[in-house]
Amino acid sequence: MTIEPLLISATRRQDTHRVSIGAVEVGGHTVPIIAGPCAVEAGYVEHAVAAHRAGASVLRGCVLKPRTRPGSFQGLGTTAGLPLLDEAKRVTGLPVIAEPLAADDIELLRGHVNALLIGARSMHNTPLLRAAGQSGMTVILKRGMSATYDEWLAAADYVAAEGNRQIILCERGIRTFETATRNTLDVSAIAVLRDMTDLPIAVDPSHAAGNARWVPSLAVAALAAGADALLIECHPDPAASLCDAAQAITPEVLSRIVQTSQSLCAMTRPAVAGSVAGCRAMIDTIDDAVFRMLEYRAAMVAAVQHHKSAALLPERDRVRENAIVERLSRHAPRLGEQRVDRLVHAIIDECLDAVPELSGEAVA
Ligand code: PEP
Ligand code: MN
């Protein structure tokens, strides 16, 4: 059974190819968030735990780092880094991704990582693309910083030509004349590539923004445009990151992006109503969104009560309550006016009941 979502991206494909990163599926009904520090560094296991607690479903575990300057921190390397990845996977139960810089790195990463990240600088490295294809491992292929869609898809063809279609494309911003951001996030890529390929499309707002303050806006833009996954740099102490400190967000900010992603998912992605488990998963997602909004509504009710009491207005206004029921009945014709009436009054009653606890916050 198909249940229409509230808003379906005009370009959303029902037949997006599903790609796995461990037990996590990309291109399906949820939008996994891949997060962790830019580079694996000492303390990585705690960084991974923080990303997991914030709601990440896959860990960034880059033990090797391509850096612009040779003197910059290049990552812990495989010998020191891979045991940390293994431990982070064991503790969190999450799959992990890492970037091979050369074809030989792939065999070193095998068994430790669940997907290979091909960085923007490597998108044109055809021997590496071929080796990633031959590995049979899932490949997250970043867009080169000046690559057209055609060139990017041609790079994906190098992986696919080796018999490996476990490919996720990742938009990470392109080089433009603008210098305020590190790169310019090309949101159009999500819409346009839907028409060009069935491969799932991830977005990395971190390397596009280059500044932690702008990452949430770009993440939400990508989600609204229908991105299938997000790749985000997150560090419990961003300023202490050994790599890309300016763009690392805190776990608190990550958890707000995860919450927004879950709410948008319920509104934009088709539900799987074909099984008890599928229906329950979507019901949980919808309930998460509904109750976050109810919490927000209750705070707003406390604020309006504060203003009403200052203006000597009565606590309840039946004319307005009836108008609310009438308006919401139009949004929920299948529920019908009587049920909407009962639900609205239950919500109003419970929000008013919470006013004494919330009014301190509202006044402040
Ligand atoms: C990365 O994600 O670690 C990275 C280096 O980004 P990009 O390849 O997009 O520059
Ligand atoms: Mn980085």
Coordinates of C-alpha atoms and ligand atoms in Angstrom, one line a residue:
M1 CA 0.0 0.0 0.0
T2 CA 1.3 3.4 -0.9
I3 CA 0.5 6.3 1.4
E4 CA 1.1 9.7 -0.1
P5 CA 3.4 12.0 1.9
L6 CA 2.3 15.5 2.6
L7 CA 4.9 17.0 0.3
I8 CA 6.8 15.0 -2.3
S9 CA 9.7 16.6 -4.0
A10 CA 8.8 17.2 -7.7
T11 CA 11.9 15.3 -8.7
R12 CA 11.7 12.4 -6.3
R13 CA 12.1 9.0 -7.9
Q14 CA 10.2 6.0 -6.5
D15 CA 12.9 3.8 -8.0
T16 CA 16.0 5.2 -6.4
H17 CA 18.6 2.5 -6.2
R18 CA 19.1 1.3 -2.6
V19 CA 22.7 1.2 -1.4
S20 CA 23.8 -0.2 1.9
I21 CA 26.4 1.0 4.3
G22 CA 26.5 -1.9 6.7
A23 CA 22.9 -2.4 7.9
V24 CA 22.0 1.2 6.9
E25 CA 20.1 1.7 3.7
V26 CA 20.6 4.9 1.6
G27 CA 18.0 5.8 -1.0
G28 CA 15.0 4.4 0.9
H29 CA 12.5 5.8 3.3
T30 CA 14.9 7.4 5.8
V31 CA 17.7 9.9 5.4
P32 CA 20.8 8.5 7.3
I33 CA 23.2 11.1 8.7
I34 CA 26.9 10.2 8.5
A35 CA 28.8 12.1 11.0
G36 CA 32.0 12.4 13.0
P37 CA 35.2 14.5 13.0
C38 CA 36.9 15.4 9.7
A39 CA 39.8 13.1 10.6
V40 CA 40.2 10.3 13.1
E41 CA 42.4 11.7 15.9
A42 CA 43.2 10.7 19.5
G43 CA 39.9 10.5 21.4
Y44 CA 38.0 9.3 18.3
V45 CA 36.0 6.7 20.2
E46 CA 34.5 9.4 22.4
H47 CA 33.9 11.5 19.3
A48 CA 32.0 8.6 17.7
V49 CA 29.9 8.0 20.8
A50 CA 28.9 11.7 20.8
A51 CA 27.9 11.5 17.2
H52 CA 25.9 8.3 17.9
R53 CA 24.1 9.9 20.8
A54 CA 23.2 12.9 18.7
G55 CA 21.5 10.5 16.2
A56 CA 24.1 9.8 13.5
S57 CA 23.5 6.4 11.8
V58 CA 26.9 6.1 10.2
L59 CA 30.3 7.3 11.4
R60 CA 32.9 9.3 9.5
G61 CA 36.1 7.5 10.2
C62 CA 38.7 9.1 7.9
V63 CA 42.1 7.7 9.1
L64 CA 43.8 9.1 6.0
K65 CA 43.3 12.7 5.0
P66 CA 43.9 14.5 1.7
R67 CA 45.2 17.9 2.8
T68 CA 45.9 21.0 0.7
R69 CA 49.3 21.5 2.4
P70 CA 51.8 18.8 3.1
G71 CA 52.6 20.2 6.6
S72 CA 48.9 19.8 7.8
F73 CA 47.8 16.9 9.9
Q74 CA 47.3 14.0 7.5
G75 CA 45.2 11.7 9.8
L76 CA 46.5 9.1 12.2
G77 CA 47.0 6.6 9.4
T78 CA 45.8 3.0 9.2
T79 CA 48.1 1.5 11.8
A80 CA 47.1 3.8 14.6
G81 CA 43.7 4.7 13.2
L82 CA 42.0 1.4 12.3
P83 CA 42.0 0.0 15.9
L84 CA 40.1 3.2 16.9
L85 CA 37.6 2.6 14.1
D86 CA 37.1 -1.0 15.2
E87 CA 36.5 0.1 18.8
A88 CA 34.1 2.9 17.8
K89 CA 32.1 0.4 15.7
R90 CA 32.0 -2.0 18.6
V91 CA 30.9 0.6 21.2
T92 CA 28.3 2.3 19.0
G93 CA 27.2 -0.5 16.8
L94 CA 27.3 1.9 13.8
P95 CA 28.9 1.3 10.4
V96 CA 31.8 3.5 9.4
I97 CA 33.2 5.0 6.3
A98 CA 36.8 6.1 5.4
E99 CA 38.6 7.6 2.4
P100 CA 41.3 5.6 0.5
L101 CA 43.8 8.0 -1.0
A102 CA 45.3 5.4 -3.3
A103 CA 44.2 2.0 -4.7
D104 CA 46.5 0.2 -2.2
D105 CA 44.7 1.7 0.8
I106 CA 41.5 -0.1 -0.1
E107 CA 42.7 -3.5 1.0
L108 CA 44.0 -1.9 4.3
L109 CA 40.5 -0.5 4.9
R110 CA 38.6 -3.7 4.0
G111 CA 37.2 -5.4 7.0
H112 CA 37.3 -2.2 9.1
V113 CA 35.0 0.1 7.1
N114 CA 31.6 -0.4 5.5
A115 CA 32.0 2.1 2.7
L116 CA 34.8 3.9 0.8
L117 CA 34.6 7.6 0.5
I118 CA 36.2 8.9 -2.7
G119 CA 37.0 12.5 -2.0
A120 CA 36.5 15.5 -4.3
R121 CA 40.2 15.6 -5.2
S122 CA 40.1 11.9 -6.2
M123 CA 37.0 12.0 -8.4
H124 CA 39.3 12.1 -11.5
N125 CA 41.6 9.4 -10.2
T126 CA 40.5 6.6 -12.6
P127 CA 42.8 3.9 -11.2
L128 CA 41.4 4.6 -7.8
L129 CA 37.8 4.5 -9.1
R130 CA 38.4 1.2 -10.9
A131 CA 40.0 -0.3 -7.7
A132 CA 37.0 0.9 -5.6
G133 CA 34.7 -0.7 -8.2
Q134 CA 36.6 -4.0 -8.0
S135 CA 36.6 -4.0 -4.2
G136 CA 32.8 -4.6 -4.3
M137 CA 32.5 -2.3 -1.3
T138 CA 30.0 0.6 -1.2
V139 CA 31.4 3.7 -2.7
I140 CA 30.5 7.3 -1.8
L141 CA 31.6 9.3 -4.7
K142 CA 32.1 13.0 -4.0
R143 CA 31.8 15.5 -6.8
G144 CA 35.1 17.0 -8.0
M145 CA 35.2 20.7 -7.1
S146 CA 34.8 21.8 -10.7
A147 CA 33.1 18.7 -12.2
T148 CA 30.0 18.9 -14.2
Y149 CA 27.2 16.5 -13.6
D150 CA 28.3 14.5 -16.7
E151 CA 31.9 14.3 -15.5
W152 CA 30.7 13.2 -12.1
L153 CA 28.4 10.5 -13.6
A154 CA 31.3 9.4 -15.9
A155 CA 33.4 8.9 -12.7
A156 CA 30.6 6.8 -11.3
D157 CA 30.6 4.8 -14.5
Y158 CA 34.3 3.8 -13.8
V159 CA 33.1 2.2 -10.5
A160 CA 30.0 0.7 -12.1
A161 CA 32.0 -0.7 -15.1
E162 CA 33.8 -3.0 -12.6
G163 CA 30.4 -4.5 -11.7
N164 CA 29.8 -2.4 -8.6
R165 CA 26.6 -0.4 -8.5
Q166 CA 26.8 0.2 -4.7
I167 CA 27.4 3.9 -5.4
I168 CA 26.2 7.0 -3.6
L169 CA 26.9 10.3 -5.2
C170 CA 27.8 13.1 -2.8
E171 CA 27.5 16.8 -3.6
R172 CA 30.0 18.8 -1.5
G173 CA 29.9 22.3 -3.0
I174 CA 31.7 23.5 -6.1
R175 CA 34.3 26.2 -6.8
T176 CA 32.7 29.5 -7.8
F177 CA 33.7 33.2 -7.7
E178 CA 32.3 33.4 -4.1
T179 CA 34.9 33.3 -1.4
A180 CA 32.8 33.8 1.7
T181 CA 31.9 30.1 1.8
R182 CA 34.5 27.4 1.3
N183 CA 32.6 26.1 -1.7
T184 CA 29.1 26.9 -3.2
L185 CA 26.6 24.2 -2.4
D186 CA 24.8 23.2 -5.6
V187 CA 21.4 22.3 -4.4
S188 CA 20.3 21.9 -8.0
A189 CA 22.4 18.8 -8.2
I190 CA 19.9 16.9 -6.1
A191 CA 17.0 17.8 -8.4
V192 CA 18.8 17.5 -11.7
L193 CA 20.6 14.2 -10.9
R194 CA 17.3 12.6 -10.1
D195 CA 16.5 12.9 -13.7
M196 CA 19.9 11.7 -14.8
T197 CA 20.5 8.7 -12.6
D198 CA 18.8 6.3 -10.1
L199 CA 21.8 6.5 -7.8
P200 CA 21.1 7.9 -4.3
I201 CA 22.4 11.4 -3.7
A202 CA 24.0 12.5 -0.4
V203 CA 25.0 16.0 0.5
D204 CA 28.0 17.2 2.5
P205 CA 27.1 20.7 3.9
S206 CA 30.3 20.9 5.9
H207 CA 32.8 21.2 3.1
A208 CA 30.4 23.5 1.2
A209 CA 29.9 26.0 4.1
G210 CA 33.4 25.9 5.6
N211 CA 31.8 27.5 8.6
A212 CA 29.9 25.7 11.4
R213 CA 27.3 28.5 11.6
W214 CA 26.1 27.9 8.1
V215 CA 26.0 24.1 8.2
P216 CA 22.4 23.7 9.6
S217 CA 20.9 26.0 6.9
L218 CA 22.7 24.1 4.1
A219 CA 21.7 20.7 5.7
V220 CA 18.1 21.7 5.9
A221 CA 18.1 23.0 2.3
A222 CA 19.6 19.7 1.1
L223 CA 16.9 17.7 3.1
A224 CA 14.1 19.9 1.6
A225 CA 15.4 19.3 -1.9
G226 CA 15.3 15.5 -1.3
A227 CA 18.8 14.5 -0.4
D228 CA 19.1 10.8 0.5
A229 CA 21.8 11.2 3.1
L230 CA 23.9 13.9 4.8
L231 CA 27.6 13.8 5.5
I232 CA 28.5 16.1 8.4
E233 CA 31.6 17.0 10.3
C234 CA 30.9 17.0 14.1
H235 CA 33.3 17.2 17.0
P236 CA 32.5 17.5 20.7
D237 CA 35.1 20.3 21.0
P238 CA 35.1 21.8 17.5
A239 CA 37.9 24.3 18.2
A240 CA 40.1 21.4 19.2
S241 CA 39.6 19.5 15.9
L242 CA 42.9 18.8 14.2
C243 CA 41.3 19.2 10.8
D244 CA 38.6 21.6 9.5
A245 CA 37.9 23.0 13.0
A246 CA 36.0 26.0 11.6
Q247 CA 33.3 23.9 10.0
A248 CA 32.8 21.2 12.7
I249 CA 29.4 21.4 14.5
T250 CA 28.8 20.3 18.0
P251 CA 26.8 17.1 18.8
E252 CA 24.0 19.4 20.1
V253 CA 23.6 21.1 16.7
L254 CA 23.9 17.7 15.0
S255 CA 21.0 16.4 17.1
R256 CA 18.8 19.3 15.9
I257 CA 19.7 18.5 12.3
V258 CA 18.8 14.8 12.9
Q259 CA 15.4 15.9 14.5
T260 CA 14.7 18.2 11.5
S261 CA 15.6 15.4 9.1
Q262 CA 13.2 13.0 10.8
S263 CA 10.4 15.5 10.6
L264 CA 11.0 16.4 7.0
C265 CA 11.3 12.7 6.1
A266 CA 7.8 12.1 7.4
M267 CA 6.5 14.8 5.2
T268 CA 8.5 14.3 2.0
R269 CA 9.3 10.6 1.6
P270 CA 6.8 7.9 0.6
A271 CA 5.9 5.6 3.5
V272 CA 6.4 1.8 3.4
A273 CA 3.0 0.6 4.4
G274 CA 3.6 -3.0 3.2
S275 CA 4.4 -4.6 6.5
V276 CA 3.8 -4.2 10.3
A277 CA 7.5 -3.2 10.7
G278 CA 7.4 -0.7 7.8
C279 CA 4.2 0.9 9.1
R280 CA 5.5 1.0 12.7
A281 CA 8.8 2.7 11.5
M282 CA 6.8 5.4 9.8
I283 CA 4.4 5.8 12.7
D284 CA 7.4 6.3 15.0
T285 CA 8.9 8.9 12.7
I286 CA 5.5 10.7 12.5
D287 CA 5.0 10.6 16.3
D288 CA 8.5 12.0 16.8
A289 CA 7.6 14.9 14.6
V290 CA 4.1 15.4 16.1
F291 CA 5.4 15.4 19.7
R292 CA 8.3 17.8 19.0
M293 CA 5.7 20.2 17.5
L294 CA 3.4 19.6 20.5
E295 CA 6.3 20.5 22.9
Y296 CA 6.7 23.7 20.8
R297 CA 3.0 24.4 20.8
A298 CA 2.8 24.1 24.6
A299 CA 5.6 26.7 25.0
M300 CA 3.6 29.0 22.6
V301 CA 0.4 28.5 24.7
A302 CA 2.3 29.4 27.8
A303 CA 3.5 32.6 26.1
V304 CA 0.0 33.6 24.9
Q305 CA -1.4 33.0 28.3
H306 CA 1.2 35.4 29.7
H307 CA 0.1 38.1 27.2
K308 CA -3.6 37.4 27.8
S309 CA -3.3 37.8 31.5
A310 CA -1.4 41.1 31.0
A311 CA -4.3 42.2 28.7
L312 CA -7.0 40.9 31.1
L313 CA -8.3 38.5 28.5
P314 CA -9.9 35.2 29.5
E315 CA -7.9 32.0 29.5
R316 CA -10.1 30.3 26.9
D317 CA -11.8 31.7 23.8
R318 CA -14.5 29.3 22.5
V319 CA -15.0 31.1 19.3
R320 CA -11.4 30.8 18.4
E321 CA -11.3 27.1 19.5
N322 CA -14.3 26.4 17.2
A323 CA -12.5 28.2 14.3
I324 CA -9.4 26.0 15.0
V325 CA -11.5 22.8 14.8
E326 CA -13.1 24.0 11.6
R327 CA -9.7 24.9 10.0
L328 CA -8.0 21.7 11.0
S329 CA -10.9 19.5 9.9
R330 CA -10.2 20.8 6.4
H331 CA -6.6 19.4 6.7
A332 CA -7.9 16.1 8.0
P333 CA -11.0 15.2 6.0
R334 CA -10.5 11.4 6.5
L335 CA -10.4 11.8 10.3
G336 CA -13.6 13.9 10.2
E337 CA -14.8 16.8 12.2
Q338 CA -15.9 15.0 15.3
R339 CA -12.5 13.3 15.8
V340 CA -10.6 16.5 15.0
D341 CA -12.8 18.3 17.6
R342 CA -11.9 15.7 20.3
L343 CA -8.2 15.8 19.4
V344 CA -8.0 19.6 19.3
H345 CA -9.7 19.9 22.7
A346 CA -7.4 17.3 24.2
I347 CA -4.4 19.1 22.9
I348 CA -5.7 22.5 24.1
D349 CA -6.5 21.1 27.5
E350 CA -3.1 19.4 27.9
C351 CA -1.2 22.5 26.7
L352 CA -3.1 24.7 29.2
D353 CA -2.4 22.1 31.9
A354 CA 1.3 22.5 31.3
V355 CA 1.2 26.4 31.5
P356 CA 2.3 26.6 35.2
E357 CA 5.5 24.6 34.4
L358 CA 6.2 26.5 31.2
S359 CA 5.3 30.0 32.0
G360 CA 8.6 30.8 33.8
E361 CA 10.4 30.0 30.5
A362 CA 7.8 32.0 28.4
V363 CA 8.2 35.1 30.5
A364 CA 12.0 34.9 30.4
Ligands
PEP1 C1 36.3 14.9 3.3 O1 35.0 14.7 3.3 O2 37.0 14.4 4.2 C2 36.9 15.8 2.4 C3 38.2 15.9 2.3 O3 36.1 16.5 1.6 P1 36.2 16.8 0.1 O4 36.8 15.6 -0.6 O5 34.8 17.1 -0.3 O6 37.0 18.1 0.0
MN2 MN 37.0 17.9 6.4

